[in-house]
Tab-separated table of C-alpha atoms in Angstrom:
chain	number	residue	atom	x	y	z
A	1083	UNK	CA	111.736	107.023	80.077
A	1084	UNK	CA	110.575	109.938	78.015
A	1085	UNK	CA	108.137	109.241	75.272
A	1086	UNK	CA	109.569	108.824	71.820
A	1087	UNK	CA	106.388	110.069	70.162
A	1088	UNK	CA	106.331	113.697	69.042
A	1089	UNK	CA	103.120	115.435	70.149
A	1090	UNK	CA	101.084	116.778	67.243
A	1091	UNK	CA	99.020	119.975	67.195
A	1092	UNK	CA	95.794	117.964	67.407
A	1093	UNK	CA	96.835	115.634	70.200
A	1094	UNK	CA	94.112	115.077	72.771
A	1095	UNK	CA	94.583	114.264	76.428
A	1096	UNK	CA	92.325	111.588	77.869
A	1097	UNK	CA	92.075	112.337	81.554
A	1098	UNK	CA	91.067	109.380	83.704
A	1099	UNK	CA	89.785	109.001	87.235
A	1100	UNK	CA	90.440	105.295	87.876
A	1101	UNK	CA	88.765	102.987	90.352
A	1102	UNK	CA	88.886	99.284	90.969
A	1103	UNK	CA	85.825	98.396	88.886
A	1104	UNK	CA	85.254	101.540	86.820
A	1105	UNK	CA	87.071	104.376	85.090
A	1106	UNK	CA	85.696	107.787	84.157
A	1107	UNK	CA	87.415	109.577	81.294
A	1108	UNK	CA	87.276	112.982	79.628
A	1109	UNK	CA	88.807	113.756	76.243
A	1110	UNK	CA	90.301	117.249	76.109
A	1111	UNK	CA	91.628	119.115	73.078
A	1112	UNK	CA	94.790	121.279	73.199
A	1113	UNK	CA	92.601	124.398	73.601
A	1114	UNK	CA	90.965	122.709	76.630
A	1115	UNK	CA	87.756	122.083	74.774
A	1116	UNK	CA	85.929	118.921	75.850
A	1117	UNK	CA	85.526	116.501	72.964
A	1118	UNK	CA	84.077	113.503	74.734
A	1119	UNK	CA	84.110	111.293	77.774
A	1120	UNK	CA	82.214	108.651	79.686
A	1121	UNK	CA	82.267	105.994	82.358
A	1122	UNK	CA	83.466	102.483	81.567
A	1123	UNK	CA	83.898	99.284	83.509
A	1124	UNK	CA	87.348	97.833	84.059
A	1125	UNK	CA	86.334	94.276	83.241
A	1126	UNK	CA	87.284	92.839	79.867
A	1127	UNK	CA	84.252	94.165	77.985
A	1128	UNK	CA	84.292	97.598	79.626
A	1129	UNK	CA	87.991	98.066	78.983
A	1130	UNK	CA	87.607	97.010	75.336
A	1131	UNK	CA	84.740	99.484	74.897
A	1132	UNK	CA	86.816	102.308	76.412
A	1133	UNK	CA	89.776	101.555	74.164
A	1134	UNK	CA	87.542	101.423	71.082
A	1135	UNK	CA	86.030	104.760	72.057
A	1136	UNK	CA	89.444	106.369	72.605
A	1137	UNK	CA	90.704	105.241	69.200
A	1138	UNK	CA	88.440	107.816	67.568
A	1139	UNK	CA	91.311	110.199	68.278
A	1140	UNK	CA	94.443	108.777	66.612
A	1141	UNK	CA	96.801	111.254	68.290
A	1142	UNK	CA	96.161	110.758	72.001
A	1143	UNK	CA	97.844	110.404	75.361
A	1144	UNK	CA	96.278	109.048	78.527
A	1145	UNK	CA	96.674	111.080	81.714
A	1146	UNK	CA	95.859	108.844	84.684
A	1147	UNK	CA	95.728	109.854	88.315
A	1148	UNK	CA	97.811	107.739	90.680
A	1149	UNK	CA	99.628	105.334	88.358
A	1150	UNK	CA	101.631	104.078	91.327
A	1151	UNK	CA	98.435	103.341	93.252
A	1152	UNK	CA	94.832	102.786	92.247
A	1153	UNK	CA	95.536	103.630	88.605
A	1154	UNK	CA	98.344	101.103	88.207
A	1155	UNK	CA	96.192	98.186	87.050
A	1156	UNK	CA	94.588	100.031	84.162
A	1157	UNK	CA	97.759	101.949	83.225
A	1158	UNK	CA	99.591	98.636	82.817
A	1159	UNK	CA	96.834	97.302	80.560
A	1160	UNK	CA	97.014	100.400	78.373
A	1161	UNK	CA	100.792	100.107	78.115
A	1162	UNK	CA	100.448	96.477	77.061
A	1163	UNK	CA	98.140	97.633	74.252
A	1164	UNK	CA	100.714	100.167	73.043
A	1165	UNK	CA	99.064	103.281	74.489
A	1166	UNK	CA	100.997	106.292	75.764
A	1167	UNK	CA	100.367	107.053	79.445
A	1168	UNK	CA	101.523	109.805	81.803
A	1169	UNK	CA	101.105	109.833	85.560
A	1170	UNK	CA	99.210	112.708	87.194
A	1171	UNK	CA	99.997	113.113	90.908
A	1172	UNK	CA	96.807	113.363	93.007
A	1173	UNK	CA	97.975	116.650	94.537
A	1174	UNK	CA	98.148	118.302	91.129
A	1175	UNK	CA	94.704	117.113	90.109
A	1176	UNK	CA	93.280	118.251	93.464
A	1177	UNK	CA	94.643	121.760	92.915
A	1178	UNK	CA	93.315	121.826	89.377
A	1179	UNK	CA	89.891	120.748	90.648
A	1180	UNK	CA	89.752	123.606	93.149
A	1181	UNK	CA	90.768	126.192	90.544
A	1182	UNK	CA	88.429	124.793	87.895
A	1183	UNK	CA	85.322	124.484	90.078
A	1184	UNK	CA	85.915	127.021	92.840
A	1185	UNK	CA	85.512	124.305	95.474
A	1186	UNK	CA	86.979	120.928	96.289
A	1187	UNK	CA	83.951	118.707	95.796
A	1188	UNK	CA	84.816	115.370	94.295
A	1189	UNK	CA	82.896	113.465	91.689
A	1190	UNK	CA	84.244	111.049	89.124
A	1191	UNK	CA	83.455	113.509	86.332
A	1192	UNK	CA	85.132	116.495	88.004
A	1193	UNK	CA	88.129	114.338	88.867
A	1194	UNK	CA	88.515	113.207	85.261
A	1195	UNK	CA	88.199	116.837	84.143
A	1196	UNK	CA	90.883	118.026	86.568
A	1197	UNK	CA	93.223	115.204	85.492
A	1198	UNK	CA	92.701	116.152	81.847
A	1199	UNK	CA	93.452	119.790	82.677
A	1200	UNK	CA	96.722	118.842	84.343
A	1201	UNK	CA	97.660	116.615	81.408
A	1202	UNK	CA	96.940	119.435	78.957
A	1203	UNK	CA	98.582	122.272	80.840
A	1204	UNK	CA	101.544	120.677	82.589
A	1205	UNK	CA	104.834	119.708	81.014
A	1206	UNK	CA	107.226	117.239	82.556
A	1207	UNK	CA	104.647	114.741	83.760
A	1208	UNK	CA	106.208	111.343	84.303
A	1209	UNK	CA	105.627	108.947	81.395
A	1210	UNK	CA	104.638	105.483	82.558
A	1211	UNK	CA	106.694	102.689	81.017
A	1212	UNK	CA	106.364	98.942	81.020
A	1213	UNK	CA	109.694	98.094	82.639
A	1214	UNK	CA	109.877	94.559	84.008
A	1215	UNK	CA	113.001	95.215	86.062
A	1216	UNK	CA	111.526	98.245	87.824
A	1217	UNK	CA	108.208	96.441	88.302
A	1218	UNK	CA	109.975	93.594	90.105
A	1219	UNK	CA	111.942	96.062	92.213
A	1220	UNK	CA	108.767	97.932	93.176
A	1221	UNK	CA	107.014	94.739	94.288
A	1222	UNK	CA	109.988	93.629	96.371
A	1223	UNK	CA	110.741	97.000	97.943
A	1224	UNK	CA	107.079	97.401	98.911
A	1225	UNK	CA	107.207	93.933	100.463
A	1226	UNK	CA	110.411	94.826	102.316
A	1227	UNK	CA	108.789	97.950	103.702
A	1228	UNK	CA	105.764	95.981	104.927
A	1229	UNK	CA	108.113	93.548	106.681
A	1230	UNK	CA	109.817	96.461	108.403
A	1231	UNK	CA	106.479	97.883	109.533
A	1232	UNK	CA	105.413	94.463	110.828
A	1233	UNK	CA	108.711	94.171	112.725
A	1234	UNK	CA	108.136	97.551	114.371
A	1235	UNK	CA	104.610	96.608	115.372
A	1236	UNK	CA	105.707	93.299	116.917
A	1237	UNK	CA	108.556	94.922	118.861
A	1238	UNK	CA	106.154	97.529	120.233
A	1239	UNK	CA	103.765	94.826	121.470
A	1240	UNK	CA	106.654	92.850	122.958
A	1241	UNK	CA	107.945	95.887	124.863
A	1242	UNK	CA	104.527	96.408	126.398
A	1243	UNK	CA	104.345	92.814	127.632
A	1244	UNK	CA	107.923	92.825	128.952
A	1245	UNK	CA	107.205	96.030	130.867
A	1246	UNK	CA	104.407	94.180	132.668
A	1247	UNK	CA	106.591	91.105	133.267
A	1248	UNK	CA	109.935	92.729	134.168
A	1249	UNK	CA	110.318	95.819	136.377
A	1250	UNK	CA	111.527	98.638	134.120
A	1251	UNK	CA	110.952	96.588	130.973
A	1252	UNK	CA	113.614	95.978	128.326
A	1253	UNK	CA	116.052	98.262	126.544
A	1254	UNK	CA	114.841	100.129	123.485
A	1255	UNK	CA	116.903	98.349	120.815
A	1256	UNK	CA	115.796	94.804	121.504
A	1257	UNK	CA	116.579	91.798	119.331
A	1258	UNK	CA	114.634	88.537	119.374
A	1259	UNK	CA	117.590	86.734	120.956
A	1260	UNK	CA	117.872	89.284	123.745
A	1261	UNK	CA	114.124	89.164	124.370
A	1262	UNK	CA	114.248	85.377	124.549
A	1263	UNK	CA	117.051	85.546	127.147
A	1264	UNK	CA	115.061	88.014	129.254
A	1265	UNK	CA	111.895	85.951	129.039
A	1266	UNK	CA	113.745	82.808	130.152
A	1267	UNK	CA	114.338	84.442	133.551
A	1268	UNK	CA	110.657	85.245	134.093
A	1269	UNK	CA	108.494	82.733	135.965
A	1270	UNK	CA	105.147	84.337	136.746
A	1271	UNK	CA	102.822	82.525	139.139
A	1272	UNK	CA	99.535	84.296	138.447
A	1273	UNK	CA	97.293	83.350	135.511
A	1274	UNK	CA	97.574	86.736	133.767
A	1275	UNK	CA	101.353	86.654	134.058
A	1276	UNK	CA	101.530	83.199	132.545
A	1277	UNK	CA	99.415	84.312	129.571
A	1278	UNK	CA	101.598	87.396	129.124
A	1279	UNK	CA	104.700	85.218	129.059
A	1280	UNK	CA	103.157	82.818	126.538
A	1281	UNK	CA	102.062	85.649	124.211
A	1282	UNK	CA	105.502	87.263	124.546
A	1283	UNK	CA	107.112	83.963	123.511
A	1284	UNK	CA	104.819	83.833	120.461
A	1285	UNK	CA	105.784	87.388	119.529
A	1286	UNK	CA	109.468	86.507	119.807
A	1287	UNK	CA	108.942	83.532	117.471
A	1288	UNK	CA	107.147	85.852	115.026
A	1289	UNK	CA	110.052	88.313	115.256
A	1290	UNK	CA	112.533	85.582	114.392
A	1291	UNK	CA	110.529	84.697	111.276
A	1292	UNK	CA	110.212	88.366	110.281
A	1293	UNK	CA	113.962	88.840	110.749
A	1294	UNK	CA	114.701	85.856	108.489
A	1295	UNK	CA	112.371	87.233	105.823
A	1296	UNK	CA	113.913	90.699	106.082
A	1297	UNK	CA	117.381	89.223	105.687
A	1298	UNK	CA	116.311	87.268	102.594
A	1299	UNK	CA	114.530	90.321	101.167
A	1300	UNK	CA	117.615	92.493	101.690
A	1301	UNK	CA	119.795	89.940	99.924
A	1302	UNK	CA	117.424	89.717	96.959
A	1303	UNK	CA	117.102	93.494	96.717
A	1304	UNK	CA	120.875	93.932	96.894
A	1305	UNK	CA	121.369	91.532	93.996
A	1306	UNK	CA	118.658	93.162	91.881
A	1307	UNK	CA	119.870	96.711	92.579
A	1308	UNK	CA	123.454	95.710	91.789
A	1309	UNK	CA	122.252	94.209	88.493
A	1310	UNK	CA	121.003	97.647	87.414
A	1311	UNK	CA	124.575	98.955	87.528
A	1312	UNK	CA	123.697	101.870	89.807
A	1313	UNK	CA	126.231	103.348	92.185
A	1314	UNK	CA	123.633	104.298	94.790
A	1315	UNK	CA	124.725	101.492	97.104
A	1316	UNK	CA	128.158	103.132	97.321
A	1317	UNK	CA	126.669	106.199	99.014
A	1318	UNK	CA	126.914	106.031	102.840
A	1319	UNK	CA	123.471	105.711	104.378
A	1320	UNK	CA	121.724	104.128	101.395
A	1321	UNK	CA	120.947	100.433	101.696
A	1322	UNK	CA	119.251	98.075	99.262
A	1323	UNK	CA	115.744	99.250	100.183
A	1324	UNK	CA	116.658	102.925	99.804
A	1325	UNK	CA	118.403	102.369	96.481
A	1326	UNK	CA	115.480	100.328	95.148
A	1327	UNK	CA	113.003	102.975	96.277
A	1328	UNK	CA	114.991	105.679	94.491
A	1329	UNK	CA	115.096	103.665	91.270
A	1330	UNK	CA	111.378	102.877	91.177
A	1331	UNK	CA	110.139	106.315	92.280
A	1332	UNK	CA	112.539	108.486	90.267
A	1333	UNK	CA	112.694	106.396	87.098
A	1334	UNK	CA	114.408	108.617	84.535
A	1335	UNK	CA	116.521	111.130	86.445
A	1336	UNK	CA	116.938	113.251	83.314
A	1337	UNK	CA	113.291	114.323	83.533
A	1338	UNK	CA	114.519	116.770	86.201
A	1339	UNK	CA	116.247	119.729	84.485
A	1340	UNK	CA	118.637	120.212	87.410
A	1341	UNK	CA	119.280	119.309	91.018
A	1342	UNK	CA	117.061	122.122	92.295
A	1343	UNK	CA	114.038	120.620	90.535
A	1344	UNK	CA	114.894	117.225	91.981
A	1345	UNK	CA	115.144	118.697	95.487
A	1346	UNK	CA	111.800	120.440	95.059
A	1347	UNK	CA	110.222	117.170	93.902
A	1348	UNK	CA	111.524	115.166	96.866
A	1349	UNK	CA	110.731	117.860	99.449
A	1350	UNK	CA	114.274	118.763	100.501
A	1351	UNK	CA	114.228	122.206	98.896
A	1352	UNK	CA	113.614	124.525	101.865
A	1353	UNK	CA	110.666	126.887	102.074
A	1354	UNK	CA	111.342	130.571	102.644
A	1355	UNK	CA	110.111	131.495	106.127
A	1356	UNK	CA	111.745	134.919	106.396
A	1357	UNK	CA	110.058	137.738	108.263
A	1358	UNK	CA	111.300	141.314	108.369
A	1359	UNK	CA	115.024	141.410	108.931
A	1360	UNK	CA	115.141	137.758	109.933
A	1361	UNK	CA	116.090	135.535	106.997
A	1362	UNK	CA	115.483	131.837	107.516
A	1363	UNK	CA	114.115	128.773	105.776
A	1364	UNK	CA	112.142	125.855	107.121
A	1365	UNK	CA	111.837	122.191	106.271
A	1366	UNK	CA	109.394	121.393	103.483
A	1367	UNK	CA	106.600	118.941	104.271
A	1368	UNK	CA	105.664	118.473	100.635
A	1369	UNK	CA	107.208	116.431	97.859
A	1370	UNK	CA	107.635	112.684	97.457
A	1371	UNK	CA	107.585	111.488	101.043
A	1372	UNK	CA	109.053	108.056	100.313
A	1373	UNK	CA	112.155	109.577	98.725
A	1374	UNK	CA	112.295	112.179	101.473
A	1375	UNK	CA	112.323	109.307	103.964
A	1376	UNK	CA	115.232	107.659	102.124
A	1377	UNK	CA	117.203	110.913	102.319
A	1378	UNK	CA	116.281	111.344	105.982
A	1379	UNK	CA	117.604	107.868	106.818
A	1380	UNK	CA	120.729	108.623	104.797
A	1381	UNK	CA	121.252	111.816	106.810
A	1382	UNK	CA	120.663	110.072	110.140
A	1383	UNK	CA	123.162	107.335	109.322
A	1384	UNK	CA	125.839	109.864	108.392
A	1385	UNK	CA	125.137	111.946	111.493
A	1386	UNK	CA	125.456	108.909	113.812
A	1387	UNK	CA	128.935	108.152	112.521
A	1388	UNK	CA	132.089	110.238	112.052
A	1389	UNK	CA	131.569	111.597	108.545
A	1390	UNK	CA	131.546	114.744	106.464
A	1391	UNK	CA	127.775	114.750	106.939
A	1392	UNK	CA	128.183	114.941	110.699
A	1393	UNK	CA	130.827	117.647	110.325
A	1394	UNK	CA	128.515	119.653	108.070
A	1395	UNK	CA	125.651	119.353	110.565
A	1396	UNK	CA	127.896	120.525	113.399
A	1397	UNK	CA	129.032	123.523	111.358
A	1398	UNK	CA	125.435	124.530	110.701
A	1399	UNK	CA	124.630	124.232	114.393
A	1400	UNK	CA	127.674	126.372	115.210
A	1401	UNK	CA	126.382	128.962	112.740
A	1402	UNK	CA	123.271	129.335	114.877
A	1403	UNK	CA	120.842	127.083	113.022
A	1404	UNK	CA	118.452	124.940	115.035
A	1405	UNK	CA	118.460	121.133	114.833
A	1406	UNK	CA	115.657	120.989	112.267
A	1407	UNK	CA	117.224	123.675	110.084
A	1408	UNK	CA	120.621	121.981	110.228
A	1409	UNK	CA	119.031	118.653	109.312
A	1410	UNK	CA	117.264	120.358	106.423
A	1411	UNK	CA	120.603	121.640	105.132
A	1412	UNK	CA	122.145	118.160	105.313
A	1413	UNK	CA	119.228	116.565	103.461
A	1414	UNK	CA	119.386	119.254	100.784
A	1415	UNK	CA	123.050	118.491	100.130
A	1416	UNK	CA	122.415	114.747	100.098
A	1417	UNK	CA	119.658	115.282	97.543
A	1418	UNK	CA	122.235	116.901	95.247
A	1419	UNK	CA	124.605	113.955	95.724
A	1420	UNK	CA	121.902	111.390	94.940
A	1421	UNK	CA	120.862	113.407	91.886
A	1422	UNK	CA	124.435	113.531	90.570
A	1423	UNK	CA	124.973	109.816	91.218
A	1424	UNK	CA	121.813	108.873	89.323
A	1425	UNK	CA	122.791	111.248	86.527
A	1426	UNK	CA	126.218	109.594	86.322
A	1427	UNK	CA	124.484	106.202	86.219
A	1428	UNK	CA	122.295	107.381	83.355
A	1429	UNK	CA	125.343	108.544	81.398
A	1430	UNK	CA	127.101	105.247	82.058
A	1431	UNK	CA	124.110	103.232	80.858
A	1432	UNK	CA	123.771	105.378	77.755
A	1433	UNK	CA	127.448	104.932	76.862
A	1434	UNK	CA	128.235	101.385	77.950
A	1435	UNK	CA	124.838	99.755	78.452
A	1436	UNK	CA	123.710	97.911	81.592
A	1437	UNK	CA	126.536	96.420	83.597
A	1438	UNK	CA	129.200	98.691	82.099
A	1439	UNK	CA	131.900	100.217	84.210
A	1440	UNK	CA	131.106	103.687	85.439
A	1441	UNK	CA	133.150	106.467	83.901
A	1442	UNK	CA	134.719	109.259	85.871
A	1443	UNK	CA	134.558	112.143	83.455
A	1444	UNK	CA	132.442	114.408	85.623
A	1445	UNK	CA	133.935	116.954	87.982
A	1446	UNK	CA	130.826	116.606	90.135
A	1447	UNK	CA	131.084	112.856	90.519
A	1448	UNK	CA	129.394	111.418	93.585
A	1449	UNK	CA	132.604	109.690	94.643
A	1450	UNK	CA	132.622	112.407	97.274
A	1451	UNK	CA	129.532	110.900	98.833
A	1452	UNK	CA	129.169	113.270	101.763
A	1453	UNK	CA	127.394	116.627	102.039
A	1454	UNK	CA	130.503	118.676	101.282
A	1455	UNK	CA	129.794	117.873	97.628
A	1456	UNK	CA	126.951	119.626	95.783
A	1457	UNK	CA	125.227	122.973	95.693
A	1458	UNK	CA	124.650	125.443	98.465
A	1459	UNK	CA	121.755	125.126	100.875
A	1460	UNK	CA	119.783	127.950	99.299
A	1461	UNK	CA	116.103	127.133	98.797
A	1462	UNK	CA	116.110	127.243	95.042
A	1463	UNK	CA	119.588	127.524	93.509
A	1464	UNK	CA	119.838	129.132	90.109
A	1465	UNK	CA	119.462	126.948	87.032
A	1466	UNK	CA	122.401	124.666	86.454
A	1467	UNK	CA	123.169	123.098	83.125
A	1468	UNK	CA	123.490	119.585	84.531
A	1469	UNK	CA	121.911	117.662	81.689
A	1470	UNK	CA	124.455	115.591	79.803
A	1471	UNK	CA	124.743	116.041	76.088
A	1472	UNK	CA	124.918	112.311	75.536
A	1473	UNK	CA	121.539	110.815	74.561
A	1474	UNK	CA	120.152	109.137	77.657
A	1475	UNK	CA	117.866	106.306	78.436
A	1476	UNK	CA	116.412	105.050	81.714
A	1477	UNK	CA	118.798	104.240	84.509
A	1478	UNK	CA	118.375	100.675	85.612
């Protein structure tokens, strides 16, 4: 996913603060001098005027805040027109704004300036690519997540109604079929009870439809993820949604120099919380929260079942670590395993192309898909030369 263009000494960074109907840009030279800027509409005429203006600088790269969110629509248009785009995380631009202005006040101009600063100063920003396969995966995995959230909301409402209809309510893990069987035994006589029963029946019907859609979405995601040739689905605790989320959020795994950088990016690298003679680390609340959630689910699945992950957690608890610290250790190890699996996938794709059989020439292969494989649980392990020598291209 890395850009093939070689940056020249006169390359400018065009920082952009995107909105739905407008975009504010600032053109910054390598020495951080401001060479231009302005506010443009995002309609056809405004976009054309912005592109014409930017072409005054032949050697340019666009740095856009939030290319996975509000900046996606304009980033995709620039990619279609052959422009080079990198994604600037909002947290980085917010920090740059505070350091540049001495306060956190937001205006479109200061936002564009802070984005340009990040694009000029930072290396390793994620290049945005026009990948149809990943675009389809992102749309479907976002839809699958919304279905899951809708399912949770409906179940919560149903539990509340059943608690008012049945003494003690229903059990926590309640399926639509079980709820329907419970409701069939309820015959309220009062008007409010009858309405509660009718609304509960409607919620159960909605749950059945949501379940059917979730099942279809899982099947489609499984097929699409398998078509990428990734081995993520072979890791215990990672389902089609988790694998798809990893592919769309991580993109090119080789942009991370080693597994420690990957762990820092996804928030599983622990934060030093030592004080005096007490040496301890705590769970990080930063990093990519969607990937952190995937790793958390992976850890919970392994801990619920007899596995090396559960054994590792129990050992950490026996060593005196609290539940949160032990969970942090498990997630840190799983991050290493996911990193190695995606790195192996990248090597396989580079050697055999999509759909090729995965090789097994790495001593750190993720075939050992439990937390006994990988680095230690130190917060920031020393640099490891994990990058393969084979030229790589995007996994999936």
